[in-house]
Amino acid sequence: MNVCPTGIDIRNGLQLECIGCAACIDACDDIMVKLDRPKGLVRYDSMNGLAGEKRRIIRPRVFLYAFLGLLGLGALTVAAVNKAKPYNFTSSRMIGPPFLVDGSSIRNNYQILLANKRNQPASFVVTLSEAPEGYELSGAGQTIDLPARGDLTRPAILMVPHEFYKGPCDITIKVVGQPGDVEISHTVRFVGPNPSSLKKTKQ
Ligand code: SF4
């Protein structure tokens, strides 16, 4: 009771407040040694062990847990090998109206974040990937240099002339990082007004 951080008396059996720190086990063993009695009065044990019967170490669940553990480790390794990239790229919609319409085009404003996780400088080229006709990204094709372990946030404007706008659609922004020729894509939703309302405005 003196050593228990939650102040419970483990002699009354396992209790909800127990955090399994095992301080009572160590304290009890110390006292038992001083009294020249066998250790393990307070201990982790199976029901068989507590009843004084023979303990079975090799049980089906030991193999099951080992198998599940290996399966998880394998899945983690495959995910790490396939997804661990030396660069990071994300994009998010900027705060404010979801779209802007001027006399000739519709615009969506985004913010892109590039991060270089390597210990050497890297360069990036941001482009659109297989975008529908007419869609353009500001600064597309320019090279962005980042120092080792550097990151950068910059605005990116996605725009399309009225005549090419057919309604909301998904647009994929692609970044290629060097060295390594690492490609990372992120799909954003381009939104705008009802296309028919644009035609009416022109008329
Ligand atoms: S294991 Fe820790 S928390 Fe649980 S009864 Fe023992 S000393 Fe208290």
mmCIF file of C-alpha atoms and ligand atoms in Angstrom:
data_model
loop_
_atom_site.group_PDB
_atom_site.id
_atom_site.type_symbol
_atom_site.label_atom_id
_atom_site.label_comp_id
_atom_site.label_asym_id
_atom_site.label_seq_id
_atom_site.Cartn_x
_atom_site.Cartn_y
_atom_site.Cartn_z
ATOM 1 C CA MET A 1 0.000 0.000 0.000
ATOM 2 C CA ASN A 2 2.879 2.382 0.798
ATOM 3 C CA VAL A 3 4.455 2.060 -2.642
ATOM 4 C CA CYS A 4 1.297 1.946 -4.742
ATOM 5 C CA PRO A 5 1.007 5.210 -6.789
ATOM 6 C CA THR A 6 -2.786 4.855 -6.882
ATOM 7 C CA GLY A 7 -3.058 4.005 -3.162
ATOM 8 C CA ILE A 8 -4.892 0.694 -3.451
ATOM 9 C CA ASP A 9 -4.475 -2.404 -1.357
ATOM 10 C CA ILE A 10 -3.663 -5.190 -3.823
ATOM 11 C CA ARG A 11 -4.320 -7.777 -1.115
ATOM 12 C CA ASN A 12 -8.005 -7.228 -1.870
ATOM 13 C CA GLY A 13 -7.476 -8.523 -5.410
ATOM 14 C CA LEU A 14 -7.053 -6.865 -8.784
ATOM 15 C CA GLN A 15 -8.765 -3.471 -8.870
ATOM 16 C CA LEU A 16 -9.781 -1.002 -11.527
ATOM 17 C CA GLU A 17 -7.338 1.664 -10.291
ATOM 18 C CA CYS A 18 -4.292 -0.601 -10.775
ATOM 19 C CA ILE A 19 -2.007 0.713 -13.548
ATOM 20 C CA GLY A 20 0.156 -2.413 -13.593
ATOM 21 C CA CYS A 21 3.363 -0.627 -12.514
ATOM 22 C CA ALA A 22 4.477 -3.690 -10.525
ATOM 23 C CA ALA A 23 5.829 -1.541 -7.662
ATOM 24 C CA CYS A 24 3.882 -3.671 -5.178
ATOM 25 C CA ILE A 25 5.464 -6.858 -6.605
ATOM 26 C CA ASP A 26 8.983 -5.516 -6.053
ATOM 27 C CA ALA A 27 8.148 -4.176 -2.603
ATOM 28 C CA CYS A 28 6.510 -7.446 -1.587
ATOM 29 C CA ASP A 29 9.459 -9.518 -2.868
ATOM 30 C CA ASP A 30 11.899 -7.350 -0.850
ATOM 31 C CA ILE A 31 9.909 -7.945 2.322
ATOM 32 C CA MET A 32 9.558 -11.699 1.649
ATOM 33 C CA VAL A 33 13.349 -12.012 1.193
ATOM 34 C CA LYS A 34 13.903 -10.233 4.512
ATOM 35 C CA LEU A 35 11.451 -12.630 6.184
ATOM 36 C CA ASP A 36 13.219 -15.580 4.505
ATOM 37 C CA ARG A 37 10.061 -16.602 2.717
ATOM 38 C CA PRO A 38 9.559 -17.459 -0.968
ATOM 39 C CA LYS A 39 9.145 -14.524 -3.352
ATOM 40 C CA GLY A 40 6.114 -14.154 -5.582
ATOM 41 C CA LEU A 41 3.301 -13.676 -3.092
ATOM 42 C CA VAL A 42 2.160 -10.753 -5.254
ATOM 43 C CA ARG A 43 2.857 -11.675 -8.878
ATOM 44 C CA TYR A 44 1.592 -11.888 -12.432
ATOM 45 C CA ASP A 45 0.338 -15.425 -12.964
ATOM 46 C CA SER A 46 -2.179 -17.535 -14.858
ATOM 47 C CA MET A 47 -5.306 -18.945 -13.236
ATOM 48 C CA ASN A 48 -3.611 -22.372 -13.206
ATOM 49 C CA GLY A 49 -0.542 -20.890 -11.524
ATOM 50 C CA LEU A 50 -2.620 -19.123 -8.877
ATOM 51 C CA ALA A 51 -4.473 -22.407 -8.197
ATOM 52 C CA GLY A 52 -1.117 -24.128 -7.702
ATOM 53 C CA GLU A 53 -1.488 -26.198 -10.857
ATOM 54 C CA LYS A 54 0.962 -26.721 -13.687
ATOM 55 C CA ARG A 55 1.392 -23.693 -15.983
ATOM 56 C CA ARG A 56 1.195 -24.219 -19.746
ATOM 57 C CA ILE A 57 3.533 -21.859 -21.601
ATOM 58 C CA ILE A 58 2.981 -23.391 -25.061
ATOM 59 C CA ARG A 59 -0.678 -22.665 -25.801
ATOM 60 C CA PRO A 60 -2.538 -22.061 -29.073
ATOM 61 C CA ARG A 61 -2.889 -18.363 -28.247
ATOM 62 C CA VAL A 62 0.909 -17.977 -27.973
ATOM 63 C CA PHE A 63 1.200 -19.124 -31.600
ATOM 64 C CA LEU A 64 -1.783 -17.005 -32.611
ATOM 65 C CA TYR A 65 -0.307 -13.849 -31.028
ATOM 66 C CA ALA A 66 3.109 -14.576 -32.541
ATOM 67 C CA PHE A 67 1.519 -15.049 -35.960
ATOM 68 C CA LEU A 68 -0.526 -11.840 -35.647
ATOM 69 C CA GLY A 69 2.546 -9.940 -34.447
ATOM 70 C CA LEU A 70 4.594 -11.116 -37.430
ATOM 71 C CA LEU A 71 1.708 -10.278 -39.765
ATOM 72 C CA GLY A 72 1.530 -6.732 -38.354
ATOM 73 C CA LEU A 73 5.293 -6.319 -38.578
ATOM 74 C CA GLY A 74 5.228 -7.455 -42.216
ATOM 75 C CA ALA A 75 2.396 -5.055 -43.081
ATOM 76 C CA LEU A 76 4.237 -2.204 -41.335
ATOM 77 C CA THR A 77 7.431 -2.968 -43.241
ATOM 78 C CA VAL A 78 5.633 -3.072 -46.601
ATOM 79 C CA ALA A 79 3.817 0.221 -45.815
ATOM 80 C CA ALA A 80 7.062 1.883 -44.725
ATOM 81 C CA VAL A 81 8.937 0.756 -47.839
ATOM 82 C CA ASN A 82 6.135 1.829 -50.208
ATOM 83 C CA LYS A 83 5.032 5.073 -48.557
ATOM 84 C CA ALA A 84 8.116 6.541 -46.932
ATOM 85 C CA LYS A 85 9.099 9.384 -49.231
ATOM 86 C CA PRO A 86 11.973 11.825 -48.858
ATOM 87 C CA TYR A 87 9.677 14.749 -49.676
ATOM 88 C CA ASN A 88 6.232 15.819 -48.607
ATOM 89 C CA PHE A 89 3.626 17.667 -50.630
ATOM 90 C CA THR A 90 0.134 18.684 -49.619
ATOM 91 C CA SER A 91 -2.301 21.312 -50.775
ATOM 92 C CA SER A 92 -5.302 22.881 -49.128
ATOM 93 C CA ARG A 93 -7.925 25.417 -50.082
ATOM 94 C CA MET A 94 -7.204 28.933 -48.890
ATOM 95 C CA ILE A 95 -9.472 30.624 -46.390
ATOM 96 C CA GLY A 96 -12.057 32.806 -48.100
ATOM 97 C CA PRO A 97 -14.565 32.355 -50.899
ATOM 98 C CA PRO A 98 -14.247 28.928 -52.570
ATOM 99 C CA PHE A 99 -13.995 30.499 -56.041
ATOM 100 C CA LEU A 100 -13.614 33.863 -57.748
ATOM 101 C CA VAL A 101 -15.112 34.807 -61.104
ATOM 102 C CA ASP A 102 -13.853 37.672 -63.238
ATOM 103 C CA GLY A 103 -14.699 38.698 -66.791
ATOM 104 C CA SER A 104 -12.734 35.857 -68.386
ATOM 105 C CA SER A 105 -11.902 33.115 -65.885
ATOM 106 C CA ILE A 106 -12.829 31.224 -62.731
ATOM 107 C CA ARG A 107 -10.200 30.870 -60.005
ATOM 108 C CA ASN A 108 -9.694 28.653 -56.958
ATOM 109 C CA ASN A 109 -6.988 29.619 -54.475
ATOM 110 C CA TYR A 110 -4.921 26.945 -52.784
ATOM 111 C CA GLN A 111 -1.943 26.778 -50.532
ATOM 112 C CA ILE A 112 0.730 24.233 -51.271
ATOM 113 C CA LEU A 113 3.218 22.918 -48.758
ATOM 114 C CA LEU A 114 6.510 21.376 -49.813
ATOM 115 C CA ALA A 115 8.914 19.770 -47.381
ATOM 116 C CA ASN A 116 12.364 18.363 -47.957
ATOM 117 C CA LYS A 117 13.072 15.641 -45.408
ATOM 118 C CA ARG A 118 16.552 14.936 -46.745
ATOM 119 C CA ASN A 119 19.880 16.183 -45.410
ATOM 120 C CA GLN A 120 20.720 17.703 -48.788
ATOM 121 C CA PRO A 121 19.136 20.448 -50.915
ATOM 122 C CA ALA A 122 16.292 19.454 -53.221
ATOM 123 C CA SER A 123 14.375 21.026 -56.078
ATOM 124 C CA PHE A 124 10.733 20.630 -57.021
ATOM 125 C CA VAL A 125 8.628 21.224 -60.098
ATOM 126 C CA VAL A 126 4.878 21.607 -59.611
ATOM 127 C CA THR A 127 2.569 20.884 -62.546
ATOM 128 C CA LEU A 128 -0.962 19.753 -63.283
ATOM 129 C CA SER A 129 -1.400 16.080 -64.073
ATOM 130 C CA GLU A 130 -3.726 15.285 -66.981
ATOM 131 C CA ALA A 131 -5.957 18.262 -66.232
ATOM 132 C CA PRO A 132 -8.937 18.927 -68.507
ATOM 133 C CA GLU A 133 -8.374 21.397 -71.332
ATOM 134 C CA GLY A 134 -8.003 25.033 -70.312
ATOM 135 C CA TYR A 135 -6.981 24.504 -66.674
ATOM 136 C CA GLU A 136 -3.802 26.281 -65.560
ATOM 137 C CA LEU A 137 -1.863 26.510 -62.312
ATOM 138 C CA SER A 138 0.069 29.653 -61.424
ATOM 139 C CA GLY A 139 3.806 29.026 -61.257
ATOM 140 C CA ALA A 140 3.464 25.601 -62.900
ATOM 141 C CA GLY A 141 6.728 24.330 -64.352
ATOM 142 C CA GLN A 142 8.928 26.656 -62.291
ATOM 143 C CA THR A 143 11.684 25.095 -60.227
ATOM 144 C CA ILE A 144 11.430 25.563 -56.475
ATOM 145 C CA ASP A 145 14.634 25.012 -54.501
ATOM 146 C CA LEU A 146 14.607 23.999 -50.866
ATOM 147 C CA PRO A 147 17.567 23.642 -48.496
ATOM 148 C CA ALA A 148 18.203 20.460 -46.534
ATOM 149 C CA ARG A 149 15.286 19.796 -44.158
ATOM 150 C CA GLY A 150 13.579 22.948 -45.387
ATOM 151 C CA ASP A 151 9.934 23.538 -46.116
ATOM 152 C CA LEU A 152 7.904 26.144 -47.912
ATOM 153 C CA THR A 153 4.306 27.255 -48.118
ATOM 154 C CA ARG A 154 3.148 29.242 -51.096
ATOM 155 C CA PRO A 155 -0.140 30.196 -52.723
ATOM 156 C CA ALA A 156 -1.180 28.498 -55.955
ATOM 157 C CA ILE A 157 -4.007 29.722 -58.137
ATOM 158 C CA LEU A 158 -5.869 27.237 -60.279
ATOM 159 C CA MET A 159 -7.832 28.892 -63.067
ATOM 160 C CA VAL A 160 -9.859 28.089 -66.143
ATOM 161 C CA PRO A 161 -11.395 30.354 -68.813
ATOM 162 C CA HIS A 162 -15.204 30.490 -68.821
ATOM 163 C CA GLU A 163 -15.503 28.611 -72.118
ATOM 164 C CA PHE A 164 -13.677 25.529 -70.751
ATOM 165 C CA TYR A 165 -15.510 25.353 -67.444
ATOM 166 C CA LYS A 166 -18.038 22.487 -67.378
ATOM 167 C CA GLY A 167 -18.735 22.422 -63.625
ATOM 168 C CA PRO A 168 -16.889 21.227 -60.499
ATOM 169 C CA CYS A 169 -14.213 18.614 -61.145
ATOM 170 C CA ASP A 170 -11.182 16.949 -59.560
ATOM 171 C CA ILE A 171 -7.780 18.277 -60.578
ATOM 172 C CA THR A 172 -4.536 16.511 -59.733
ATOM 173 C CA ILE A 173 -1.511 18.604 -58.841
ATOM 174 C CA LYS A 174 1.775 16.781 -59.297
ATOM 175 C CA VAL A 175 5.159 17.522 -57.770
ATOM 176 C CA VAL A 176 8.407 15.949 -58.924
ATOM 177 C CA GLY A 177 11.283 16.234 -56.447
ATOM 178 C CA GLN A 178 14.971 15.908 -57.263
ATOM 179 C CA PRO A 179 17.230 14.150 -56.528
ATOM 180 C CA GLY A 180 15.487 10.830 -56.846
ATOM 181 C CA ASP A 181 12.809 11.812 -59.369
ATOM 182 C CA VAL A 182 10.190 11.339 -56.645
ATOM 183 C CA GLU A 183 6.632 12.034 -57.797
ATOM 184 C CA ILE A 184 3.869 12.987 -55.361
ATOM 185 C CA SER A 185 0.322 13.831 -56.446
ATOM 186 C CA HIS A 186 -2.526 15.498 -54.637
ATOM 187 C CA THR A 187 -6.056 15.845 -55.960
ATOM 188 C CA VAL A 188 -8.082 18.978 -55.242
ATOM 189 C CA ARG A 189 -11.690 19.765 -56.018
ATOM 190 C CA PHE A 190 -12.111 22.696 -58.403
ATOM 191 C CA VAL A 191 -15.407 24.460 -57.814
ATOM 192 C CA GLY A 192 -17.210 27.311 -59.521
ATOM 193 C CA PRO A 193 -20.630 28.670 -60.341
ATOM 194 C CA ASN A 194 -23.297 26.846 -62.315
ATOM 195 C CA PRO A 195 -21.959 26.854 -65.929
ATOM 196 C CA SER A 196 -25.354 27.988 -67.231
ATOM 197 C CA SER A 197 -25.171 31.122 -65.077
ATOM 198 C CA LEU A 198 -21.908 32.073 -66.822
ATOM 199 C CA LYS A 199 -23.588 31.847 -70.238
ATOM 200 C CA LYS A 200 -26.466 34.036 -69.045
ATOM 201 C CA THR A 201 -24.018 36.647 -67.757
ATOM 202 C CA LYS A 202 -22.333 36.785 -71.170
ATOM 203 C CA GLN A 203 -25.672 37.187 -72.934
HETATM 204 S S1 SF4 B 1 0.809 -2.805 -9.790
HETATM 205 FE FE1 SF4 B 1 1.233 -0.682 -9.170
HETATM 206 S S2 SF4 B 1 -0.789 0.308 -9.312
HETATM 207 FE FE2 SF4 B 1 -1.180 -1.902 -9.282
HETATM 208 S S3 SF4 B 1 -1.506 -2.380 -7.132
HETATM 209 FE FE3 SF4 B 1 0.670 -2.727 -7.553
HETATM 210 S S4 SF4 B 1 1.663 -0.799 -6.980
HETATM 211 FE FE4 SF4 B 1 -0.544 -0.383 -7.172
#
